[in-house]
Structures are given as structure tokens and as C-alpha cells.
Amino acid sequence: MADSSSTQDEELYLPRTVINKLIKEMVPNIRVSTDARDLILNCCSEFIHLLASEASEISEKQQKKVISPEHVVDALQTLGFHEYIDEVKQVYKEYKEQAIKHRQRGKSRLDRLGVPEEELLRQQQQLFEQARLENELHEQQQALLESQMGTTSAAIQQLNPSQELSSTQDSMQTGEISLLPQTLSLSHDKQHNV
């Protein structure tokens, strides 16, 4: 039981690797003890929980179901972290710019194809229709083949009633079916000559 609760507690914290990387970036020339790293990890997690809770309350007061960046900024203000607000707004602005560039990069790939989107949609629909027709043709061929196998099997059964139907079907499945029409015609001729 103690192991599962400690695992659940660890899930509520930031990954240690992220914290270690941040510490290394902030203070590259200073060694930080494991206890200090754990304390920083706990402080970061607690700060995030506090900020998220306050932002959640603000969004609920505004009857919103989604916490927006503005709710987070308001939460910083309410909690007394005024000095972080400008930096948070700057980071958010940079994030939005990167997101826009990423979306435009995706659009520019489409533009580089040199084919209008309407033409691409038309080609896609054409490929779907072609695949549908090929599938129908394949199903018709399967049905015809199964029908021919049934007819051949019945003809063989009439000519040679002592032979089991299952052995005939086995021979058809193993590829010996190609010899059956010749065998049928020879057997049929022999019966007429007798």
C-alpha cells in the first residue's frame, strides 16, 4: 500500500529530469545536493498546484469551463506574484508566435505543392471512387469463382458418385482444379463410347 501511495505522490510532481535540467541551466557552476533538488522539486510542484487552483477558482467565478492564460495571469496577481506577470505575458506572447509560425509552416508545405486545395480534394475523391470500384470488381470475381467451383464440384459428384465431395474441394483448393475440365470431358466421352 505504501508503494502505491508514494507512486501517486510522485505522479503529482514535475519530472526530476526537467528540474535537474533547469537547475543546471540556472546555476551551471554550482553543485546542488539531492536534498536541495528534492526541495526545489517540491516547491515547483506546490507553486503549480497553488497557481492552477487559483486560476480554476477565477475561471469558475467567471462561469468558464476552461482555464485561459488570462486566468493564470489573474491568479498570479491575486496570489501576490506581481513581479512575474510581465515575464509570464512575454513568454506567452513568444509561445503564440511560435505556434503561429508552426501553423504557417504546415500551410506553406501545402502551398509548395503548387496544387490548389480544391484540386487535391478532387483527386482524393477520385482515388476513393477508384478504390471502391476495384473493391466491387474484386468481390464480383470472388463470387463468380465461388459459383464456378460449386458448379464444377456438382458435375464431378454426378460423374463419380463414389468420390467424396470434400476430396474434390480439397483438390480445387490445392490448384488441381485446372485439370478438372479436361478430366471431365474425357470421362464424359468414355461413358458415351461404352
PDB file of C-alpha atoms in Angstrom:
ATOM      1  CA  MET A   1       0.000   0.000   0.000  1.00  0.00           C
ATOM      2  CA  ALA A   2       2.787   2.423   0.865  1.00  0.00           C
ATOM      3  CA  ASP A   3       4.385   1.859  -2.532  1.00  0.00           C
ATOM      4  CA  SER A   4       1.218   2.771  -4.457  1.00  0.00           C
ATOM      5  CA  SER A   5       0.703   5.986  -2.462  1.00  0.00           C
ATOM      6  CA  SER A   6       4.325   7.034  -2.998  1.00  0.00           C
ATOM      7  CA  THR A   7       3.897   6.365  -6.723  1.00  0.00           C
ATOM      8  CA  GLN A   8       0.746   8.503  -6.751  1.00  0.00           C
ATOM      9  CA  ASP A   9       2.630  11.270  -4.920  1.00  0.00           C
ATOM     10  CA  GLU A  10       5.436  11.157  -7.482  1.00  0.00           C
ATOM     11  CA  GLU A  11       2.903  11.482 -10.310  1.00  0.00           C
ATOM     12  CA  LEU A  12       1.850  14.848  -8.881  1.00  0.00           C
ATOM     13  CA  TYR A  13       5.339  16.301  -9.242  1.00  0.00           C
ATOM     14  CA  LEU A  14       7.302  17.577 -12.191  1.00  0.00           C
ATOM     15  CA  PRO A  15       9.736  15.062 -13.678  1.00  0.00           C
ATOM     16  CA  ARG A  16      13.101  15.101 -11.907  1.00  0.00           C
ATOM     17  CA  THR A  17      14.924  15.309 -15.229  1.00  0.00           C
ATOM     18  CA  VAL A  18      13.169  18.590 -16.029  1.00  0.00           C
ATOM     19  CA  ILE A  19      14.064  20.068 -12.651  1.00  0.00           C
ATOM     20  CA  ASN A  20      17.676  18.868 -12.953  1.00  0.00           C
ATOM     21  CA  LYS A  21      17.954  20.435 -16.402  1.00  0.00           C
ATOM     22  CA  LEU A  22      16.517  23.740 -15.147  1.00  0.00           C
ATOM     23  CA  ILE A  23      18.914  23.786 -12.190  1.00  0.00           C
ATOM     24  CA  LYS A  24      21.863  23.057 -14.459  1.00  0.00           C
ATOM     25  CA  GLU A  25      20.862  25.887 -16.815  1.00  0.00           C
ATOM     26  CA  MET A  26      20.336  28.389 -13.982  1.00  0.00           C
ATOM     27  CA  VAL A  27      23.426  27.578 -11.931  1.00  0.00           C
ATOM     28  CA  PRO A  28      25.852  25.675 -14.191  1.00  0.00           C
ATOM     29  CA  ASN A  29      28.941  26.155 -11.995  1.00  0.00           C
ATOM     30  CA  ILE A  30      27.426  25.121  -8.658  1.00  0.00           C
ATOM     31  CA  ARG A  31      26.724  21.601  -7.441  1.00  0.00           C
ATOM     32  CA  VAL A  32      23.296  21.140  -5.915  1.00  0.00           C
ATOM     33  CA  SER A  33      22.705  18.403  -3.350  1.00  0.00           C
ATOM     34  CA  THR A  34      19.999  15.791  -3.785  1.00  0.00           C
ATOM     35  CA  ASP A  35      18.076  17.195  -0.814  1.00  0.00           C
ATOM     36  CA  ALA A  36      18.158  20.671  -2.339  1.00  0.00           C
ATOM     37  CA  ARG A  37      16.962  19.268  -5.683  1.00  0.00           C
ATOM     38  CA  ASP A  38      14.087  17.488  -3.909  1.00  0.00           C
ATOM     39  CA  LEU A  39      13.170  20.702  -2.099  1.00  0.00           C
ATOM     40  CA  ILE A  40      13.183  22.666  -5.372  1.00  0.00           C
ATOM     41  CA  LEU A  41      11.065  19.929  -6.964  1.00  0.00           C
ATOM     42  CA  ASN A  42       8.537  20.126  -4.113  1.00  0.00           C
ATOM     43  CA  CYS A  43       8.439  23.930  -4.253  1.00  0.00           C
ATOM     44  CA  CYS A  44       7.880  23.950  -8.019  1.00  0.00           C
ATOM     45  CA  SER A  45       5.108  21.397  -7.783  1.00  0.00           C
ATOM     46  CA  GLU A  46       3.446  23.221  -4.901  1.00  0.00           C
ATOM     47  CA  PHE A  47       3.625  26.526  -6.800  1.00  0.00           C
ATOM     48  CA  ILE A  48       1.991  24.958  -9.853  1.00  0.00           C
ATOM     49  CA  HIS A  49      -0.755  23.393  -7.724  1.00  0.00           C
ATOM     50  CA  LEU A  50      -1.409  26.708  -5.989  1.00  0.00           C
ATOM     51  CA  LEU A  51      -1.465  28.666  -9.245  1.00  0.00           C
ATOM     52  CA  ALA A  52      -3.689  26.116 -11.014  1.00  0.00           C
ATOM     53  CA  SER A  53      -6.142  26.056  -8.089  1.00  0.00           C
ATOM     54  CA  GLU A  54      -6.425  29.831  -8.009  1.00  0.00           C
ATOM     55  CA  ALA A  55      -6.802  30.036 -11.811  1.00  0.00           C
ATOM     56  CA  SER A  56      -9.506  27.375 -11.589  1.00  0.00           C
ATOM     57  CA  GLU A  57     -11.412  29.377  -8.985  1.00  0.00           C
ATOM     58  CA  ILE A  58     -11.173  32.515 -11.118  1.00  0.00           C
ATOM     59  CA  SER A  59     -12.492  30.675 -14.185  1.00  0.00           C
ATOM     60  CA  GLU A  60     -15.368  29.218 -12.143  1.00  0.00           C
ATOM     61  CA  LYS A  61     -16.284  32.686 -10.853  1.00  0.00           C
ATOM     62  CA  GLN A  62     -16.456  33.834 -14.478  1.00  0.00           C
ATOM     63  CA  GLN A  63     -18.534  30.734 -15.272  1.00  0.00           C
ATOM     64  CA  LYS A  64     -15.917  29.406 -17.684  1.00  0.00           C
ATOM     65  CA  LYS A  65     -15.175  25.727 -18.099  1.00  0.00           C
ATOM     66  CA  VAL A  66     -11.647  26.220 -19.430  1.00  0.00           C
ATOM     67  CA  ILE A  67      -8.760  27.952 -17.676  1.00  0.00           C
ATOM     68  CA  SER A  68      -7.356  30.548 -20.065  1.00  0.00           C
ATOM     69  CA  PRO A  69      -3.974  32.318 -19.930  1.00  0.00           C
ATOM     70  CA  GLU A  70      -5.767  35.396 -18.622  1.00  0.00           C
ATOM     71  CA  HIS A  71      -6.997  33.351 -15.644  1.00  0.00           C
ATOM     72  CA  VAL A  72      -3.409  32.337 -14.879  1.00  0.00           C
ATOM     73  CA  VAL A  73      -2.258  35.970 -15.005  1.00  0.00           C
ATOM     74  CA  ASP A  74      -5.141  36.976 -12.739  1.00  0.00           C
ATOM     75  CA  ALA A  75      -4.188  34.158 -10.351  1.00  0.00           C
ATOM     76  CA  LEU A  76      -0.598  35.453 -10.187  1.00  0.00           C
ATOM     77  CA  GLN A  77      -1.991  38.895  -9.358  1.00  0.00           C
ATOM     78  CA  THR A  78      -4.329  37.514  -6.671  1.00  0.00           C
ATOM     79  CA  LEU A  79      -1.583  35.406  -5.070  1.00  0.00           C
ATOM     80  CA  GLY A  80       0.767  38.392  -4.885  1.00  0.00           C
ATOM     81  CA  PHE A  81       3.262  37.359  -7.574  1.00  0.00           C
ATOM     82  CA  HIS A  82       3.109  40.731  -9.363  1.00  0.00           C
ATOM     83  CA  GLU A  83       6.773  40.613 -10.345  1.00  0.00           C
ATOM     84  CA  TYR A  84       6.211  37.553 -12.549  1.00  0.00           C
ATOM     85  CA  ILE A  85       3.293  38.910 -14.570  1.00  0.00           C
ATOM     86  CA  ASP A  86       5.309  40.794 -17.199  1.00  0.00           C
ATOM     87  CA  GLU A  87       7.626  37.831 -17.737  1.00  0.00           C
ATOM     88  CA  VAL A  88       4.689  35.411 -17.987  1.00  0.00           C
ATOM     89  CA  LYS A  89       2.997  37.651 -20.552  1.00  0.00           C
ATOM     90  CA  GLN A  90       6.237  37.807 -22.571  1.00  0.00           C
ATOM     91  CA  VAL A  91       6.666  34.020 -22.511  1.00  0.00           C
ATOM     92  CA  TYR A  92       3.043  33.560 -23.560  1.00  0.00           C
ATOM     93  CA  LYS A  93       3.486  36.040 -26.418  1.00  0.00           C
ATOM     94  CA  GLU A  94       6.557  34.118 -27.649  1.00  0.00           C
ATOM     95  CA  TYR A  95       4.650  30.852 -27.398  1.00  0.00           C
ATOM     96  CA  LYS A  96       1.790  32.231 -29.507  1.00  0.00           C
ATOM     97  CA  GLU A  97       4.228  33.497 -32.144  1.00  0.00           C
ATOM     98  CA  GLN A  98       5.882  30.082 -32.367  1.00  0.00           C
ATOM     99  CA  ALA A  99       2.507  28.389 -32.642  1.00  0.00           C
ATOM    100  CA  ILE A 100       1.503  30.694 -35.498  1.00  0.00           C
ATOM    101  CA  LYS A 101       4.797  30.037 -37.305  1.00  0.00           C
ATOM    102  CA  HIS A 102       4.280  26.307 -36.870  1.00  0.00           C
ATOM    103  CA  ARG A 103       0.777  26.513 -38.377  1.00  0.00           C
ATOM    104  CA  GLN A 104       2.035  28.653 -41.253  1.00  0.00           C
ATOM    105  CA  ARG A 105       4.824  26.171 -41.903  1.00  0.00           C
ATOM    106  CA  GLY A 106       2.176  23.492 -42.367  1.00  0.00           C
ATOM    107  CA  LYS A 107       0.222  25.702 -44.760  1.00  0.00           C
ATOM    108  CA  SER A 108       3.328  26.614 -46.736  1.00  0.00           C
ATOM    109  CA  ARG A 109       4.057  22.913 -47.334  1.00  0.00           C
ATOM    110  CA  LEU A 110       0.642  22.648 -48.948  1.00  0.00           C
ATOM    111  CA  ASP A 111       1.315  25.806 -50.946  1.00  0.00           C
ATOM    112  CA  ARG A 112       4.676  24.446 -52.144  1.00  0.00           C
ATOM    113  CA  LEU A 113       2.912  21.554 -53.835  1.00  0.00           C
ATOM    114  CA  GLY A 114       1.621  24.056 -56.357  1.00  0.00           C
ATOM    115  CA  VAL A 115      -1.776  22.383 -56.477  1.00  0.00           C
ATOM    116  CA  PRO A 116      -4.860  24.181 -55.174  1.00  0.00           C
ATOM    117  CA  GLU A 117      -6.592  22.587 -52.221  1.00  0.00           C
ATOM    118  CA  GLU A 118      -9.770  22.069 -54.247  1.00  0.00           C
ATOM    119  CA  GLU A 119      -7.809  20.068 -56.831  1.00  0.00           C
ATOM    120  CA  LEU A 120      -6.251  17.930 -54.087  1.00  0.00           C
ATOM    121  CA  LEU A 121      -9.708  17.215 -52.671  1.00  0.00           C
ATOM    122  CA  ARG A 122     -10.985  16.292 -56.132  1.00  0.00           C
ATOM    123  CA  GLN A 123      -8.034  13.923 -56.648  1.00  0.00           C
ATOM    124  CA  GLN A 124      -8.647  12.376 -53.245  1.00  0.00           C
ATOM    125  CA  GLN A 125     -12.319  11.755 -54.065  1.00  0.00           C
ATOM    126  CA  GLN A 126     -11.285  10.267 -57.395  1.00  0.00           C
ATOM    127  CA  LEU A 127      -8.899   7.860 -55.658  1.00  0.00           C
ATOM    128  CA  PHE A 128     -11.619   6.853 -53.198  1.00  0.00           C
ATOM    129  CA  GLU A 129     -14.009   6.128 -56.082  1.00  0.00           C
ATOM    130  CA  GLN A 130     -11.351   4.124 -57.933  1.00  0.00           C
ATOM    131  CA  ALA A 131     -10.652   2.060 -54.812  1.00  0.00           C
ATOM    132  CA  ARG A 132     -14.386   1.455 -54.317  1.00  0.00           C
ATOM    133  CA  LEU A 133     -14.782   0.241 -57.920  1.00  0.00           C
ATOM    134  CA  GLU A 134     -11.752  -2.033 -57.646  1.00  0.00           C
ATOM    135  CA  ASN A 135     -13.166  -3.496 -54.444  1.00  0.00           C
ATOM    136  CA  GLU A 136     -16.544  -4.153 -56.115  1.00  0.00           C
ATOM    137  CA  LEU A 137     -14.813  -5.831 -59.077  1.00  0.00           C
ATOM    138  CA  HIS A 138     -12.783  -7.999 -56.729  1.00  0.00           C
ATOM    139  CA  GLU A 139     -15.936  -9.041 -54.843  1.00  0.00           C
ATOM    140  CA  GLN A 140     -17.702  -9.902 -58.123  1.00  0.00           C
ATOM    141  CA  GLN A 141     -14.735 -12.004 -59.257  1.00  0.00           C
ATOM    142  CA  GLN A 142     -14.732 -13.818 -55.900  1.00  0.00           C
ATOM    143  CA  ALA A 143     -18.443 -14.564 -56.203  1.00  0.00           C
ATOM    144  CA  LEU A 144     -18.029 -15.824 -59.792  1.00  0.00           C
ATOM    145  CA  LEU A 145     -15.111 -18.056 -58.808  1.00  0.00           C
ATOM    146  CA  GLU A 146     -17.068 -19.494 -55.883  1.00  0.00           C
ATOM    147  CA  SER A 147     -20.048 -20.102 -58.177  1.00  0.00           C
ATOM    148  CA  GLN A 148     -17.848 -21.895 -60.739  1.00  0.00           C
ATOM    149  CA  MET A 149     -16.259 -24.008 -58.013  1.00  0.00           C
ATOM    150  CA  GLY A 150     -19.710 -25.067 -56.819  1.00  0.00           C
ATOM    151  CA  THR A 151     -20.844 -25.994 -60.355  1.00  0.00           C
ATOM    152  CA  THR A 152     -17.655 -27.961 -61.057  1.00  0.00           C
ATOM    153  CA  SER A 153     -17.941 -29.747 -57.750  1.00  0.00           C
ATOM    154  CA  ALA A 154     -21.532 -30.755 -58.512  1.00  0.00           C
ATOM    155  CA  ALA A 155     -20.575 -32.018 -62.005  1.00  0.00           C
ATOM    156  CA  ILE A 156     -17.758 -34.137 -60.608  1.00  0.00           C
ATOM    157  CA  GLN A 157     -20.081 -35.586 -57.976  1.00  0.00           C
ATOM    158  CA  GLN A 158     -22.561 -36.628 -60.693  1.00  0.00           C
ATOM    159  CA  LEU A 159     -19.871 -38.300 -62.832  1.00  0.00           C
ATOM    160  CA  ASN A 160     -18.147 -40.087 -59.966  1.00  0.00           C
ATOM    161  CA  PRO A 161     -20.619 -40.581 -57.096  1.00  0.00           C
ATOM    162  CA  SER A 162     -18.221 -42.775 -55.101  1.00  0.00           C
ATOM    163  CA  GLN A 163     -15.750 -39.911 -54.686  1.00  0.00           C
ATOM    164  CA  GLU A 164     -16.204 -37.749 -51.612  1.00  0.00           C
ATOM    165  CA  LEU A 165     -17.174 -34.125 -52.177  1.00  0.00           C
ATOM    166  CA  SER A 166     -14.653 -32.972 -49.610  1.00  0.00           C
ATOM    167  CA  SER A 167     -11.732 -34.523 -51.522  1.00  0.00           C
ATOM    168  CA  THR A 168     -12.918 -32.713 -54.663  1.00  0.00           C
ATOM    169  CA  GLN A 169     -12.997 -29.450 -52.811  1.00  0.00           C
ATOM    170  CA  ASP A 170      -9.529 -30.176 -51.418  1.00  0.00           C
ATOM    171  CA  SER A 171      -8.177 -30.746 -54.910  1.00  0.00           C
ATOM    172  CA  MET A 172      -9.780 -27.482 -56.072  1.00  0.00           C
ATOM    173  CA  GLN A 173      -8.146 -25.581 -53.270  1.00  0.00           C
ATOM    174  CA  THR A 174      -4.691 -27.068 -53.942  1.00  0.00           C
ATOM    175  CA  GLY A 175      -4.659 -25.964 -57.575  1.00  0.00           C
ATOM    176  CA  GLU A 176      -5.601 -29.266 -59.212  1.00  0.00           C
ATOM    177  CA  ILE A 177      -8.782 -27.636 -60.473  1.00  0.00           C
ATOM    178  CA  SER A 178      -7.038 -26.688 -63.737  1.00  0.00           C
ATOM    179  CA  LEU A 179      -7.038 -30.364 -64.797  1.00  0.00           C
ATOM    180  CA  LEU A 180     -10.717 -30.948 -63.991  1.00  0.00           C
ATOM    181  CA  PRO A 181     -12.299 -29.655 -67.247  1.00  0.00           C
ATOM    182  CA  GLN A 182     -10.081 -31.996 -69.323  1.00  0.00           C
ATOM    183  CA  THR A 183     -10.788 -34.890 -67.000  1.00  0.00           C
ATOM    184  CA  LEU A 184     -14.492 -34.175 -67.156  1.00  0.00           C
ATOM    185  CA  SER A 185     -14.571 -34.169 -70.935  1.00  0.00           C
ATOM    186  CA  LEU A 186     -12.523 -37.407 -71.133  1.00  0.00           C
ATOM    187  CA  SER A 187     -14.733 -39.138 -68.574  1.00  0.00           C
ATOM    188  CA  HIS A 188     -17.837 -37.923 -70.365  1.00  0.00           C
ATOM    189  CA  ASP A 189     -16.538 -39.245 -73.760  1.00  0.00           C
ATOM    190  CA  LYS A 190     -15.644 -42.646 -72.269  1.00  0.00           C
ATOM    191  CA  GLN A 191     -19.174 -43.051 -70.909  1.00  0.00           C
ATOM    192  CA  HIS A 192     -20.702 -42.359 -74.334  1.00  0.00           C
ATOM    193  CA  ASN A 193     -18.325 -44.774 -76.120  1.00  0.00           C
ATOM    194  CA  VAL A 194     -19.169 -47.657 -73.787  1.00  0.00           C
TER     195      VAL A 194
END
